[in-house]
Coordinates of C-alpha atoms and ligand atoms in Angstrom, one line a residue:
M1 CA -8.5 -5.4 -0.8
C2 CA -9.7 -9.0 -0.2
G3 CA -7.9 -11.3 2.2
I4 CA -7.3 -15.1 2.2
V5 CA -6.5 -17.4 5.1
G6 CA -6.2 -21.2 5.0
Y7 CA -5.3 -23.7 7.7
V8 CA -4.5 -27.4 8.1
G9 CA -3.4 -28.8 11.4
N10 CA -4.6 -29.9 14.8
R11 CA -6.1 -26.7 16.1
D12 CA -9.6 -25.6 15.8
A13 CA -9.5 -24.4 12.2
V14 CA -12.3 -21.8 12.4
S15 CA -10.7 -20.0 15.3
V16 CA -7.4 -19.7 13.4
L17 CA -9.2 -18.6 10.3
V18 CA -11.3 -15.9 11.9
E19 CA -8.4 -14.6 13.8
G20 CA -6.5 -14.4 10.5
L21 CA -9.3 -12.5 8.9
L22 CA -9.2 -10.0 11.7
R23 CA -5.6 -9.4 10.9
L24 CA -6.5 -8.7 7.3
E25 CA -9.3 -6.4 8.0
Y26 CA -7.2 -3.3 7.4
R27 CA -7.0 -4.2 3.8
G28 CA -10.6 -3.2 3.3
Y29 CA -13.6 -5.6 2.6
D30 CA -17.3 -5.6 2.5
S31 CA -18.2 -9.3 3.2
A32 CA -16.5 -12.3 4.8
G33 CA -16.8 -16.1 4.9
V34 CA -15.3 -19.3 6.0
A35 CA -15.6 -23.0 5.0
V36 CA -14.3 -25.9 7.1
L37 CA -14.2 -29.6 6.6
R38 CA -15.4 -31.5 9.7
D39 CA -16.1 -35.2 9.7
D40 CA -16.1 -35.2 5.9
E41 CA -18.8 -32.5 5.8
L42 CA -18.1 -29.2 4.2
L43 CA -19.6 -26.4 6.4
S44 CA -19.7 -22.8 5.5
V45 CA -20.9 -19.4 6.7
K46 CA -20.6 -16.3 4.7
A47 CA -22.3 -12.9 4.7
A48 CA -22.0 -9.2 4.1
V49 CA -20.8 -8.6 7.6
R50 CA -17.7 -7.4 9.5
V51 CA -15.4 -10.1 10.8
W52 CA -16.4 -9.6 14.4
Q53 CA -20.0 -10.4 13.4
L54 CA -18.8 -13.4 11.4
R55 CA -17.1 -14.7 14.5
N56 CA -20.4 -14.9 16.3
M57 CA -22.0 -16.7 13.3
V58 CA -19.4 -19.5 13.1
T59 CA -19.5 -21.0 16.6
D60 CA -21.2 -24.1 15.2
L61 CA -18.2 -24.7 12.9
A62 CA -15.8 -25.5 15.8
G63 CA -14.0 -28.8 15.8
A64 CA -12.7 -28.8 12.2
H65 CA -9.0 -29.0 11.4
L66 CA -9.0 -27.8 7.8
G67 CA -10.5 -24.7 6.3
I68 CA -10.3 -21.6 4.2
A69 CA -11.6 -18.1 4.8
H70 CA -11.9 -14.8 2.9
T71 CA -12.7 -11.1 3.2
R72 CA -14.1 -9.8 -0.1
W73 CA -14.0 -6.3 -1.7
A74 CA -16.8 -6.3 -4.3
T75 CA -15.7 -6.2 -8.0
H76 CA -18.2 -8.5 -9.8
G77 CA -21.6 -8.1 -8.2
P78 CA -22.6 -6.4 -4.9
A79 CA -21.6 -7.3 -1.4
T80 CA -24.1 -10.1 -0.7
E81 CA -24.1 -13.5 0.9
A82 CA -24.1 -15.2 -2.5
N83 CA -21.2 -13.2 -3.8
A84 CA -19.1 -13.6 -0.6
H85 CA -16.4 -16.2 -0.7
P86 CA -15.9 -19.2 -0.3
H87 CA -17.5 -20.3 -3.6
F88 CA -18.5 -23.9 -4.3
D89 CA -19.1 -26.1 -7.3
S90 CA -22.6 -27.4 -7.8
S91 CA -22.0 -30.6 -5.9
G92 CA -20.6 -28.7 -2.9
R93 CA -17.4 -30.8 -3.0
F94 CA -15.0 -28.0 -3.8
A95 CA -14.6 -24.7 -2.0
V96 CA -12.6 -21.8 -3.4
V97 CA -11.4 -18.4 -2.1
H98 CA -9.9 -16.1 -4.6
N99 CA -8.2 -12.7 -4.8
G100 CA -7.7 -11.0 -8.1
I101 CA -9.8 -10.8 -11.3
I102 CA -10.5 -13.6 -13.7
E103 CA -10.7 -11.5 -16.9
N104 CA -12.4 -14.1 -19.1
A105 CA -15.0 -14.9 -16.4
E106 CA -17.9 -13.9 -18.6
A107 CA -16.9 -16.3 -21.4
L108 CA -16.3 -19.0 -18.8
R109 CA -19.7 -18.4 -17.2
T110 CA -21.4 -18.7 -20.5
Q111 CA -19.6 -21.9 -21.3
L112 CA -20.4 -23.4 -17.9
A113 CA -24.1 -22.4 -18.3
D114 CA -24.1 -24.0 -21.8
R115 CA -22.9 -27.2 -20.1
G116 CA -25.8 -27.0 -17.7
V117 CA -24.0 -25.6 -14.7
E118 CA -26.0 -23.3 -12.5
L119 CA -24.1 -20.4 -11.1
A120 CA -25.0 -19.2 -7.7
S121 CA -23.3 -15.8 -7.7
D122 CA -22.3 -12.8 -9.9
T123 CA -18.7 -13.3 -9.3
D124 CA -15.7 -14.2 -11.5
S125 CA -14.4 -16.4 -8.7
E126 CA -17.2 -18.9 -8.6
V127 CA -16.3 -20.1 -12.1
F128 CA -13.1 -21.5 -10.7
A129 CA -14.9 -23.9 -8.3
H130 CA -16.9 -25.3 -11.2
L131 CA -13.8 -25.6 -13.4
V132 CA -12.0 -27.5 -10.7
A133 CA -15.0 -29.8 -10.3
E134 CA -15.0 -30.5 -14.1
A135 CA -11.3 -31.1 -14.2
S136 CA -11.5 -33.5 -11.2
E137 CA -13.7 -35.8 -13.3
Q138 CA -10.5 -36.9 -15.0
G139 CA -9.3 -38.3 -11.7
G140 CA -5.8 -37.5 -10.2
R141 CA -4.7 -35.3 -7.4
L142 CA -6.4 -32.1 -6.3
E143 CA -3.4 -30.1 -7.6
D144 CA -3.9 -31.7 -11.1
A145 CA -7.5 -30.5 -11.2
V146 CA -6.5 -27.0 -10.0
R147 CA -3.7 -26.9 -12.6
A148 CA -6.1 -27.9 -15.3
A149 CA -8.6 -25.2 -14.2
L150 CA -5.9 -22.6 -14.0
R151 CA -5.0 -23.2 -17.7
L152 CA -8.5 -22.1 -18.6
V153 CA -8.5 -18.8 -16.7
E154 CA -6.9 -15.5 -17.8
G155 CA -6.2 -12.7 -15.3
T156 CA -4.8 -12.5 -11.8
Y157 CA -5.3 -14.8 -8.9
G158 CA -4.2 -15.7 -5.4
L159 CA -6.4 -18.6 -4.5
V160 CA -6.9 -21.6 -2.2
V161 CA -9.0 -24.7 -3.0
L162 CA -10.4 -27.2 -0.5
D163 CA -11.7 -30.6 -1.7
A164 CA -14.2 -32.2 0.7
T165 CA -12.9 -35.7 -0.2
R166 CA -9.3 -34.8 0.9
P167 CA -9.4 -33.8 4.6
D168 CA -5.7 -33.4 4.9
E169 CA -4.7 -30.9 2.1
L170 CA -5.3 -27.5 0.5
V171 CA -4.0 -26.4 -2.8
A172 CA -3.0 -22.7 -3.3
A173 CA -1.9 -20.9 -6.4
R174 CA -0.6 -17.5 -7.3
N175 CA -0.5 -15.2 -10.3
G176 CA -0.3 -11.5 -9.7
S177 CA -2.0 -11.7 -6.3
P178 CA 0.2 -12.7 -3.3
I179 CA 0.0 -16.0 -1.6
V180 CA 2.3 -16.9 1.3
L181 CA 2.6 -20.2 3.1
G182 CA 3.2 -20.2 6.9
I183 CA 5.2 -23.2 8.1
G184 CA 4.2 -24.3 11.6
A185 CA 5.1 -27.3 13.7
G186 CA 2.8 -30.0 12.4
E187 CA 0.5 -27.4 11.0
M188 CA 0.4 -25.1 7.9
F189 CA -1.1 -21.8 7.1
V190 CA -1.8 -20.0 3.8
A191 CA -2.6 -16.3 3.5
S192 CA -2.5 -13.4 1.2
D193 CA -0.5 -11.3 3.6
V194 CA 2.0 -12.3 6.3
S195 CA 0.1 -10.2 8.9
A196 CA -2.3 -13.1 9.1
L197 CA 0.5 -15.6 9.9
V198 CA 3.0 -13.9 12.2
R199 CA 1.0 -14.8 15.3
H200 CA 1.6 -18.5 14.5
T201 CA 4.9 -18.7 12.7
R202 CA 7.7 -16.6 11.2
Q203 CA 8.8 -19.3 8.7
V204 CA 7.2 -18.4 5.4
V205 CA 7.4 -19.3 1.7
Y206 CA 6.2 -16.7 -0.8
L207 CA 4.8 -18.3 -3.9
E208 CA 6.0 -17.0 -7.2
D209 CA 3.6 -16.0 -10.0
G210 CA 2.6 -19.2 -11.9
E211 CA 3.3 -21.4 -8.9
L212 CA 1.0 -23.8 -7.0
A213 CA 1.5 -25.4 -3.6
T214 CA -0.1 -28.4 -2.0
V215 CA -0.1 -27.9 1.7
R216 CA -0.5 -30.6 4.3
A217 CA -0.1 -30.3 8.1
G218 CA 3.5 -31.6 8.1
E219 CA 4.7 -30.7 4.6
F220 CA 4.2 -28.7 1.5
H221 CA 5.4 -29.0 -2.1
T222 CA 5.4 -26.4 -4.9
S223 CA 5.3 -26.7 -8.6
T224 CA 4.5 -24.6 -11.7
I225 CA 1.3 -24.6 -13.7
D226 CA 3.0 -26.8 -16.2
A227 CA 3.8 -29.3 -13.4
R228 CA 7.5 -28.7 -13.0
T229 CA 8.5 -29.2 -9.4
T230 CA 10.0 -26.1 -7.7
H231 CA 12.1 -26.1 -4.6
R232 CA 11.3 -23.3 -2.2
A233 CA 13.1 -22.9 1.1
P234 CA 11.3 -21.1 3.9
T235 CA 12.5 -17.6 4.9
T236 CA 12.1 -16.0 8.3
V237 CA 10.0 -12.8 8.4
D238 CA 11.5 -10.0 10.3
L239 CA 8.2 -9.1 11.9
G240 CA 6.4 -10.3 15.0
V241 CA 2.9 -10.0 16.3
D242 CA 3.8 -6.8 18.2
D243 CA 4.4 -5.0 14.9
Y244 CA 0.8 -5.5 14.1
E245 CA -0.6 -4.6 17.6
L246 CA -1.9 -1.2 18.6
G247 CA 0.4 -1.3 21.7
G248 CA -1.6 1.3 23.6
F249 CA -2.3 3.7 20.8
A250 CA -5.8 4.8 20.0
D251 CA -5.5 3.7 16.4
Y252 CA -2.9 2.6 13.8
M253 CA -2.5 6.0 12.2
D254 CA -1.6 7.4 15.6
K255 CA 0.9 4.6 16.1
E256 CA 2.4 4.8 12.7
M257 CA 2.9 8.6 12.8
A258 CA 4.7 8.1 16.2
E259 CA 6.9 5.4 14.6
Q260 CA 8.3 7.7 12.0
P261 CA 11.5 8.6 13.7
E262 CA 12.5 5.0 14.1
A263 CA 11.2 4.2 10.6
V264 CA 13.5 6.9 9.2
V265 CA 16.4 5.5 11.1
R266 CA 15.8 2.1 9.5
V267 CA 15.5 3.5 5.9
L268 CA 18.8 5.4 6.4
R269 CA 20.7 2.5 8.1
G270 CA 23.8 1.5 6.1
R271 CA 22.9 3.8 3.3
L272 CA 24.8 7.0 4.2
D273 CA 28.5 7.7 3.7
A274 CA 29.2 10.7 5.9
K275 CA 32.9 10.9 4.8
L276 CA 32.3 11.0 1.1
G277 CA 29.0 12.8 1.5
T278 CA 27.0 10.3 -0.6
A279 CA 24.5 7.5 -0.3
R280 CA 24.7 3.8 -1.0
L281 CA 21.7 2.1 -2.6
D282 CA 23.1 -1.2 -3.6
G283 CA 19.6 -2.6 -4.1
L284 CA 19.4 -0.5 -7.3
G285 CA 22.0 -2.8 -8.9
L286 CA 23.5 0.2 -10.7
N287 CA 27.3 0.9 -10.9
P288 CA 28.6 4.5 -11.1
W289 CA 28.8 4.4 -14.9
E290 CA 25.2 3.3 -15.1
L291 CA 24.1 5.9 -12.6
R292 CA 25.9 8.6 -14.7
G293 CA 24.1 7.3 -17.8
I294 CA 20.7 8.1 -16.4
R295 CA 19.4 11.2 -18.1
R296 CA 16.0 11.3 -16.6
V297 CA 14.1 10.0 -13.6
K298 CA 10.4 9.3 -13.5
F299 CA 8.5 8.3 -10.4
L300 CA 5.3 6.3 -10.9
G301 CA 2.8 5.8 -8.1
C302 CA -0.8 6.3 -7.0
G303 CA -2.3 8.7 -4.4
S304 CA 0.2 9.4 -1.7
A305 CA 2.9 7.3 -3.4
Y306 CA 2.5 9.6 -6.4
Y307 CA 2.8 12.7 -4.2
A308 CA 5.9 11.2 -2.6
G309 CA 7.2 10.7 -6.1
Q310 CA 6.6 14.4 -6.7
L311 CA 8.8 15.2 -3.7
G312 CA 11.3 12.7 -5.1
A313 CA 11.4 14.4 -8.5
A314 CA 12.0 17.8 -6.8
V315 CA 14.8 16.5 -4.7
V316 CA 16.5 14.6 -7.5
E317 CA 16.4 17.6 -9.7
E318 CA 17.7 19.8 -7.0
L319 CA 20.6 17.6 -5.8
A320 CA 21.5 15.8 -9.1
R321 CA 20.3 18.4 -11.7
V322 CA 18.8 15.5 -13.6
P323 CA 15.4 16.2 -15.1
A324 CA 12.8 14.3 -13.0
D325 CA 9.0 14.2 -12.8
A326 CA 6.3 12.1 -11.3
E327 CA 3.1 10.8 -12.9
P328 CA 0.1 8.9 -11.6
A329 CA 1.0 5.3 -12.5
A330 CA -2.3 4.4 -14.2
E331 CA -2.2 7.6 -16.3
F332 CA 1.2 6.6 -17.5
S333 CA -0.1 3.2 -18.6
Y334 CA -3.2 4.5 -20.3
R335 CA -1.4 7.0 -22.5
N336 CA 0.8 4.5 -24.2
P337 CA 4.0 6.2 -23.1
V338 CA 7.2 6.5 -25.0
V339 CA 9.7 4.4 -23.1
D340 CA 13.0 6.2 -22.7
P341 CA 16.0 3.9 -22.5
D342 CA 18.0 6.5 -20.6
C343 CA 15.3 7.1 -18.0
L344 CA 15.3 5.5 -14.6
Y345 CA 11.6 4.7 -13.8
V346 CA 10.9 4.3 -10.1
A347 CA 7.7 2.4 -9.1
V348 CA 6.6 3.7 -5.8
S349 CA 4.3 1.7 -3.6
Q350 CA 3.8 1.0 0.1
S351 CA 1.9 -2.3 -0.4
G352 CA 3.7 -3.4 -3.5
E353 CA 0.4 -4.7 -4.7
T354 CA -1.3 -1.7 -6.2
F355 CA -2.6 -2.9 -9.6
D356 CA -2.3 0.6 -11.1
T357 CA 1.4 0.7 -10.3
L358 CA 2.1 -2.9 -11.1
A359 CA 0.7 -2.7 -14.6
P360 CA 3.1 0.0 -15.9
V361 CA 6.0 -1.9 -14.3
Q362 CA 5.1 -4.9 -16.4
E363 CA 4.7 -2.8 -19.5
L364 CA 8.0 -1.0 -18.9
R365 CA 9.8 -4.4 -18.5
R366 CA 8.2 -5.7 -21.7
K367 CA 9.4 -2.6 -23.5
G368 CA 12.9 -2.8 -22.1
G369 CA 12.6 0.2 -19.8
R370 CA 14.8 0.3 -16.7
V371 CA 12.4 0.2 -13.7
V372 CA 13.3 -0.1 -10.1
G373 CA 10.9 -0.3 -7.1
A374 CA 10.5 1.9 -4.0
V375 CA 8.4 -0.6 -2.0
N376 CA 7.7 -1.3 1.6
V377 CA 6.4 -4.8 1.6
V378 CA 9.1 -7.4 0.9
G379 CA 8.0 -10.2 -1.4
S380 CA 5.2 -8.1 -2.8
A381 CA 4.3 -8.2 -6.5
I382 CA 5.9 -4.9 -7.5
A383 CA 9.1 -5.7 -5.5
R384 CA 9.3 -9.0 -7.3
E385 CA 8.5 -7.7 -10.7
C386 CA 11.1 -4.9 -10.4
G387 CA 13.7 -7.2 -9.1
S388 CA 15.8 -4.2 -7.9
G389 CA 15.2 -1.0 -6.0
V390 CA 15.0 0.5 -2.6
F391 CA 13.1 -1.2 0.3
L392 CA 11.4 1.4 2.5
H393 CA 11.8 -0.4 5.8
A394 CA 8.8 1.5 7.3
G395 CA 7.5 -1.7 9.0
P396 CA 3.9 -2.8 8.6
E397 CA 1.5 0.0 7.8
I398 CA -2.0 -0.9 8.7
S399 CA -3.9 2.4 8.6
V400 CA -5.3 3.2 5.2
A401 CA -3.8 6.6 5.5
S402 CA -0.1 6.3 4.6
T403 CA 2.2 8.2 7.0
K404 CA 5.4 6.4 7.8
A405 CA 5.7 4.8 4.4
F406 CA 5.2 8.2 2.7
T407 CA 7.9 9.7 4.8
N408 CA 10.3 6.8 4.1
M409 CA 9.5 7.1 0.4
A410 CA 10.5 10.8 0.5
V411 CA 13.7 10.0 2.5
S412 CA 14.6 7.2 0.0
F413 CA 14.3 9.6 -2.9
A414 CA 16.5 12.1 -1.1
L415 CA 19.1 9.3 -0.9
L416 CA 18.6 8.7 -4.6
G417 CA 19.1 12.4 -5.4
L418 CA 22.2 12.4 -3.3
L419 CA 23.6 9.4 -5.0
L420 CA 22.9 10.7 -8.5
G421 CA 24.2 14.1 -7.5
R422 CA 27.5 12.7 -6.2
V423 CA 28.3 10.9 -9.4
R424 CA 27.7 14.2 -11.2
D425 CA 28.4 17.7 -10.0
L426 CA 27.2 17.8 -6.4
S427 CA 30.2 18.8 -4.4
A428 CA 31.4 16.6 -1.5
A429 CA 30.7 19.5 0.9
H430 CA 27.1 19.8 -0.3
G431 CA 26.8 16.0 -0.2
R432 CA 28.1 16.0 3.4
R433 CA 25.6 18.8 4.4
T434 CA 22.8 16.7 2.9
V435 CA 24.0 13.6 4.8
A436 CA 23.9 15.6 8.0
G437 CA 20.4 16.8 7.2
L438 CA 19.2 13.3 6.6
Q439 CA 20.9 12.1 9.8
A440 CA 19.1 14.9 11.7
L441 CA 15.6 13.9 10.4
P442 CA 14.6 11.3 13.0
E443 CA 15.2 13.7 15.9
R444 CA 13.5 16.6 14.1
I445 CA 10.5 14.5 13.3
A446 CA 10.3 13.3 16.9
E447 CA 10.3 17.0 18.0
I448 CA 7.3 17.8 15.8
I449 CA 5.4 14.7 17.0
D450 CA 6.2 15.7 20.6
R451 CA 4.5 19.0 20.0
R452 CA 1.4 17.5 18.5
D453 CA -0.9 19.2 21.0
E454 CA -0.2 22.5 19.3
V455 CA -1.4 21.0 16.0
A456 CA -4.4 19.4 17.7
A457 CA -5.4 22.8 19.1
V458 CA -5.3 24.3 15.6
A459 CA -7.3 21.4 14.2
E460 CA -9.9 21.9 17.0
R461 CA -10.4 25.5 15.9
F462 CA -11.0 24.6 12.3
A463 CA -12.9 21.3 12.7
D464 CA -16.1 22.8 11.5
A465 CA -14.6 23.8 8.1
E466 CA -16.4 22.2 5.2
H467 CA -13.7 23.0 2.6
M468 CA -10.0 23.8 2.9
F469 CA -7.3 24.9 0.6
F470 CA -3.7 23.6 0.9
I471 CA -1.3 26.0 -0.8
G472 CA 2.3 25.3 -1.6
R473 CA 4.9 26.6 -4.0
V474 CA 7.7 24.6 -5.7
R475 CA 9.2 22.4 -3.0
A476 CA 6.1 22.7 -0.9
W477 CA 3.7 21.9 -3.7
P478 CA 3.7 18.1 -3.2
V479 CA 3.5 18.7 0.5
A480 CA 0.3 20.7 0.0
R481 CA -1.1 17.9 -2.2
E482 CA -0.3 15.3 0.4
G483 CA -1.8 17.5 3.2
A484 CA -5.0 17.8 1.2
Q485 CA -5.1 14.1 0.5
K486 CA -4.6 13.2 4.2
L487 CA -7.4 15.5 5.3
K488 CA -9.9 14.4 2.7
E489 CA -9.3 10.7 3.1
I490 CA -9.7 10.4 6.8
S491 CA -11.8 13.4 7.8
Y492 CA -14.0 13.6 4.7
V493 CA -13.5 17.4 4.7
H494 CA -13.3 18.6 1.1
A495 CA -9.7 19.7 0.6
E496 CA -7.9 21.0 -2.5
A497 CA -4.3 21.7 -3.1
Y498 CA -3.1 24.6 -5.3
Q499 CA 0.2 26.0 -6.3
A500 CA 0.4 29.5 -4.7
S501 CA 0.9 31.0 -8.1
E502 CA -2.3 29.5 -9.4
L503 CA -4.5 31.1 -6.8
K504 CA -5.1 34.4 -8.6
H505 CA -5.9 32.5 -11.8
G506 CA -9.2 31.1 -10.4
P507 CA -9.3 29.7 -6.9
L508 CA -9.1 33.1 -5.2
A509 CA -12.8 33.4 -6.1
L510 CA -13.6 30.8 -3.5
I511 CA -11.8 32.6 -0.7
D512 CA -14.0 33.9 2.1
K513 CA -14.3 33.5 5.8
S514 CA -15.6 29.9 5.4
M515 CA -12.6 28.7 3.3
P516 CA -9.5 28.3 5.5
S517 CA -6.2 27.8 3.7
V518 CA -3.2 25.9 5.0
V519 CA -0.3 27.8 3.5
L520 CA 3.1 26.2 3.5
V521 CA 6.1 28.6 3.9
P522 CA 9.4 26.7 3.7
D523 CA 12.5 28.5 4.7
D524 CA 13.8 28.9 1.2
E525 CA 14.3 31.6 -1.4
L526 CA 10.6 31.9 -1.9
V527 CA 9.6 33.0 1.6
A528 CA 8.6 36.6 0.6
K529 CA 6.4 35.3 -2.2
N530 CA 4.7 32.9 0.2
L531 CA 4.1 35.6 2.7
S532 CA 2.5 37.7 0.0
T533 CA 0.2 34.8 -0.8
I534 CA -0.9 34.8 2.8
E535 CA -1.6 38.5 2.6
Q536 CA -3.7 38.0 -0.6
I537 CA -5.8 35.4 1.1
K538 CA -6.2 37.4 4.3
A539 CA -7.2 40.5 2.2
R540 CA -10.2 38.5 1.0
G541 CA -11.2 37.4 4.5
G542 CA -9.8 33.9 4.3
P543 CA -8.5 32.3 7.5
V544 CA -4.9 31.1 7.2
I545 CA -3.0 28.4 8.9
A546 CA 0.7 28.9 8.2
V547 CA 2.9 25.8 8.4
T548 CA 6.5 27.0 8.2
N549 CA 10.1 26.7 9.3
A550 CA 10.7 30.3 8.2
D551 CA 10.3 33.4 10.3
V552 CA 6.7 34.1 9.7
P553 CA 5.2 37.1 11.5
I554 CA 2.8 35.5 13.9
E555 CA 0.1 38.2 13.5
L556 CA 0.0 37.6 9.7
A557 CA -1.8 34.2 10.0
D558 CA -4.7 33.0 12.2
A559 CA -2.5 30.1 13.3
V560 CA 1.1 29.3 12.8
I561 CA 2.6 25.8 13.1
T562 CA 6.3 25.9 13.1
V563 CA 8.7 23.0 12.3
P564 CA 12.5 22.8 12.5
S565 CA 14.7 22.9 9.5
V566 CA 17.3 20.4 8.1
G567 CA 18.1 22.3 4.9
A568 CA 15.8 23.5 2.1
A569 CA 16.0 20.3 0.0
L570 CA 14.9 18.1 2.8
D571 CA 12.5 20.4 4.7
P572 CA 9.4 19.3 2.7
I573 CA 9.7 16.0 4.6
L574 CA 9.4 17.8 7.9
L575 CA 6.6 20.1 6.6
T576 CA 4.5 17.0 5.9
I577 CA 4.4 15.7 9.4
P578 CA 2.2 18.5 10.9
L579 CA -0.2 18.0 8.0
Q580 CA -0.6 14.4 9.0
L581 CA -1.2 15.4 12.6
F582 CA -3.7 18.1 11.5
A583 CA -5.7 15.6 9.4
Y584 CA -5.6 13.1 12.2
H585 CA -6.9 15.5 14.8
M586 CA -9.6 16.9 12.5
A587 CA -10.7 13.4 11.9
R588 CA -10.8 12.6 15.6
K589 CA -12.7 15.7 16.4
L590 CA -15.2 14.7 13.7
G591 CA -15.5 11.2 15.1
R592 CA -14.3 9.4 11.9
D593 CA -13.2 5.8 11.7
I594 CA -9.6 6.9 11.2
D595 CA -7.9 3.6 10.2
K596 CA -10.7 2.5 7.9
P597 CA -12.1 5.5 6.1
R598 CA -15.3 4.9 4.1
N599 CA -15.0 3.5 0.6
L600 CA -11.2 3.0 0.8
A601 CA -8.9 0.0 1.0
K602 CA -5.3 -0.2 2.1
S603 CA -4.2 -2.2 -0.9
V604 CA -6.0 -1.4 -4.2
T605 CA -5.3 -4.6 -6.1
V606 CA -7.9 -4.0 -8.9
E607 CA -7.9 -1.7 -11.9
Ligands
LIG1 C1 -2.6 7.0 1.2 O1 -2.9 7.7 2.4 C2 -3.7 6.5 0.5 N1 -4.5 5.6 1.2 C3 -3.4 6.0 -1.0 O2 -3.4 7.2 -1.7 C4 -2.2 5.2 -1.3 O3 -1.1 5.9 -1.1 C5 -2.3 4.6 -2.7 O4 -3.4 3.8 -2.8 C6 -1.1 3.9 -3.1 O5 -0.9 2.7 -2.3 P1 0.5 1.9 -2.4 O6 1.5 2.9 -1.8 O7 0.3 0.7 -1.5 O8 0.7 1.6 -3.8

């Protein structure tokens, strides 16, 4: 949600800015805008348009060397030109782009109005431009005015300010919403996400919460809101522009599904000990005694990250025999939970920016809970707030629908289960079998993806379904939930997941020939029960797609998708892959915008 780009250097600023916005499109937005300073004149274009349309509208802005740009996801007021960023003070001297939410905006708007300031938009962000203008009346540097304005706002921000009287600098600030500086040769970039920078530079500086940066073409300096200088050395990002390109794939979801075997190789690298049959997760920062002291594990995440957490809870309980569960992160916060000092809380997030997951992390830390992250994006808010955890190493995930990050979450949790198991009662032999299963995953996933045409053919047959059930039992229950989630978010086909045992307590009433069910049949001790579920559905005229690695009689279901096995505890990971492919091919058949489903954003940074 929302994206920021800033530039100062010798190139044509507007081209750099618009290109940066294109890179941030995947985050989701409903309006876009740029402001550049050319010959001391502040020029701006903004509208409720896509970035490619904005590009055609900004041709007159060429020739500037300093500017800021933004894609907005509406929070305060609808998607209109007035509400699009950048926002300006009344004199038009200061331009501001802002991600996050200024929580005391209403009070600040009232105070500004009382002082005779006319506000041009409904947004919380605009107040900041006026506050900077007022603060600048005291004289001093731009960063002093920004600092003074920041002292008045409550809430979250990643922002960049441009002052039309200072053609050589931008000031950026961060609190809860990421800002990263890109260090070029005689030029400098600012963005909310490294994806907007990697085309130009791999040298970056992530601002910390409560930090400001003044950025000029050849230098930058950072300080805190209370004006203490900070010293930040650039780091090199491990990603290049190719990581963000489609590279011949039809869309990012297709690319990211195909990348899963190599992504799993990365998440396992250096983390398996085949000899001792255990895992190494040094990033947790927990020694064996501390690991043994954990009496419960709780996974917190949203959407697919929550379902991955459910898979994690199952595998931790199975391998370590430690009670474990998962809960939607926001629900956890809202119910004022009891914080258990013996519990390991795991905050699960691809983006590391999801507000609903960040909030409980902060609450847990305030209350002394032990919380670690399972996060994909290095330097993200949740990763920083947790301070320890497991990086997912899935690589950039651009498509709104999470695939490779989901898989790497599930794999990481199997590593956690193995580690916790091996400091308890899991035998070395069982541990070694689990290690072997994990090592086999990349190849088995590749086999499933290679046979994608079979799944595509099944999707083709069912593409006119208006509703579908996804049915799973025990280990396959989170798989069913994730399968339903994938289908609804990208194909817009209504899908609901049920535990197989729950069917007869209500949902069976909905079964008829227009309600296909995807029934998961893992090769575990519950095969017979799952086959009888299929029979119950068939007896009521419901079409069945069986997804299985067990020996399912072909004639029992209308379609059977088979996957290999790597052992019962890990098989749910493999069972998820065909469900991704199924959703993908349904969505393609229905002509959906697969990477950018309607109403959704990749990173949900608001409550
Ligand atoms: C996944 O396909 C969804 N787009 C969504 O549920 C996502 O998993 C959720 O919003 C959490 O995102 P995060 O992993 O970045 O925190």
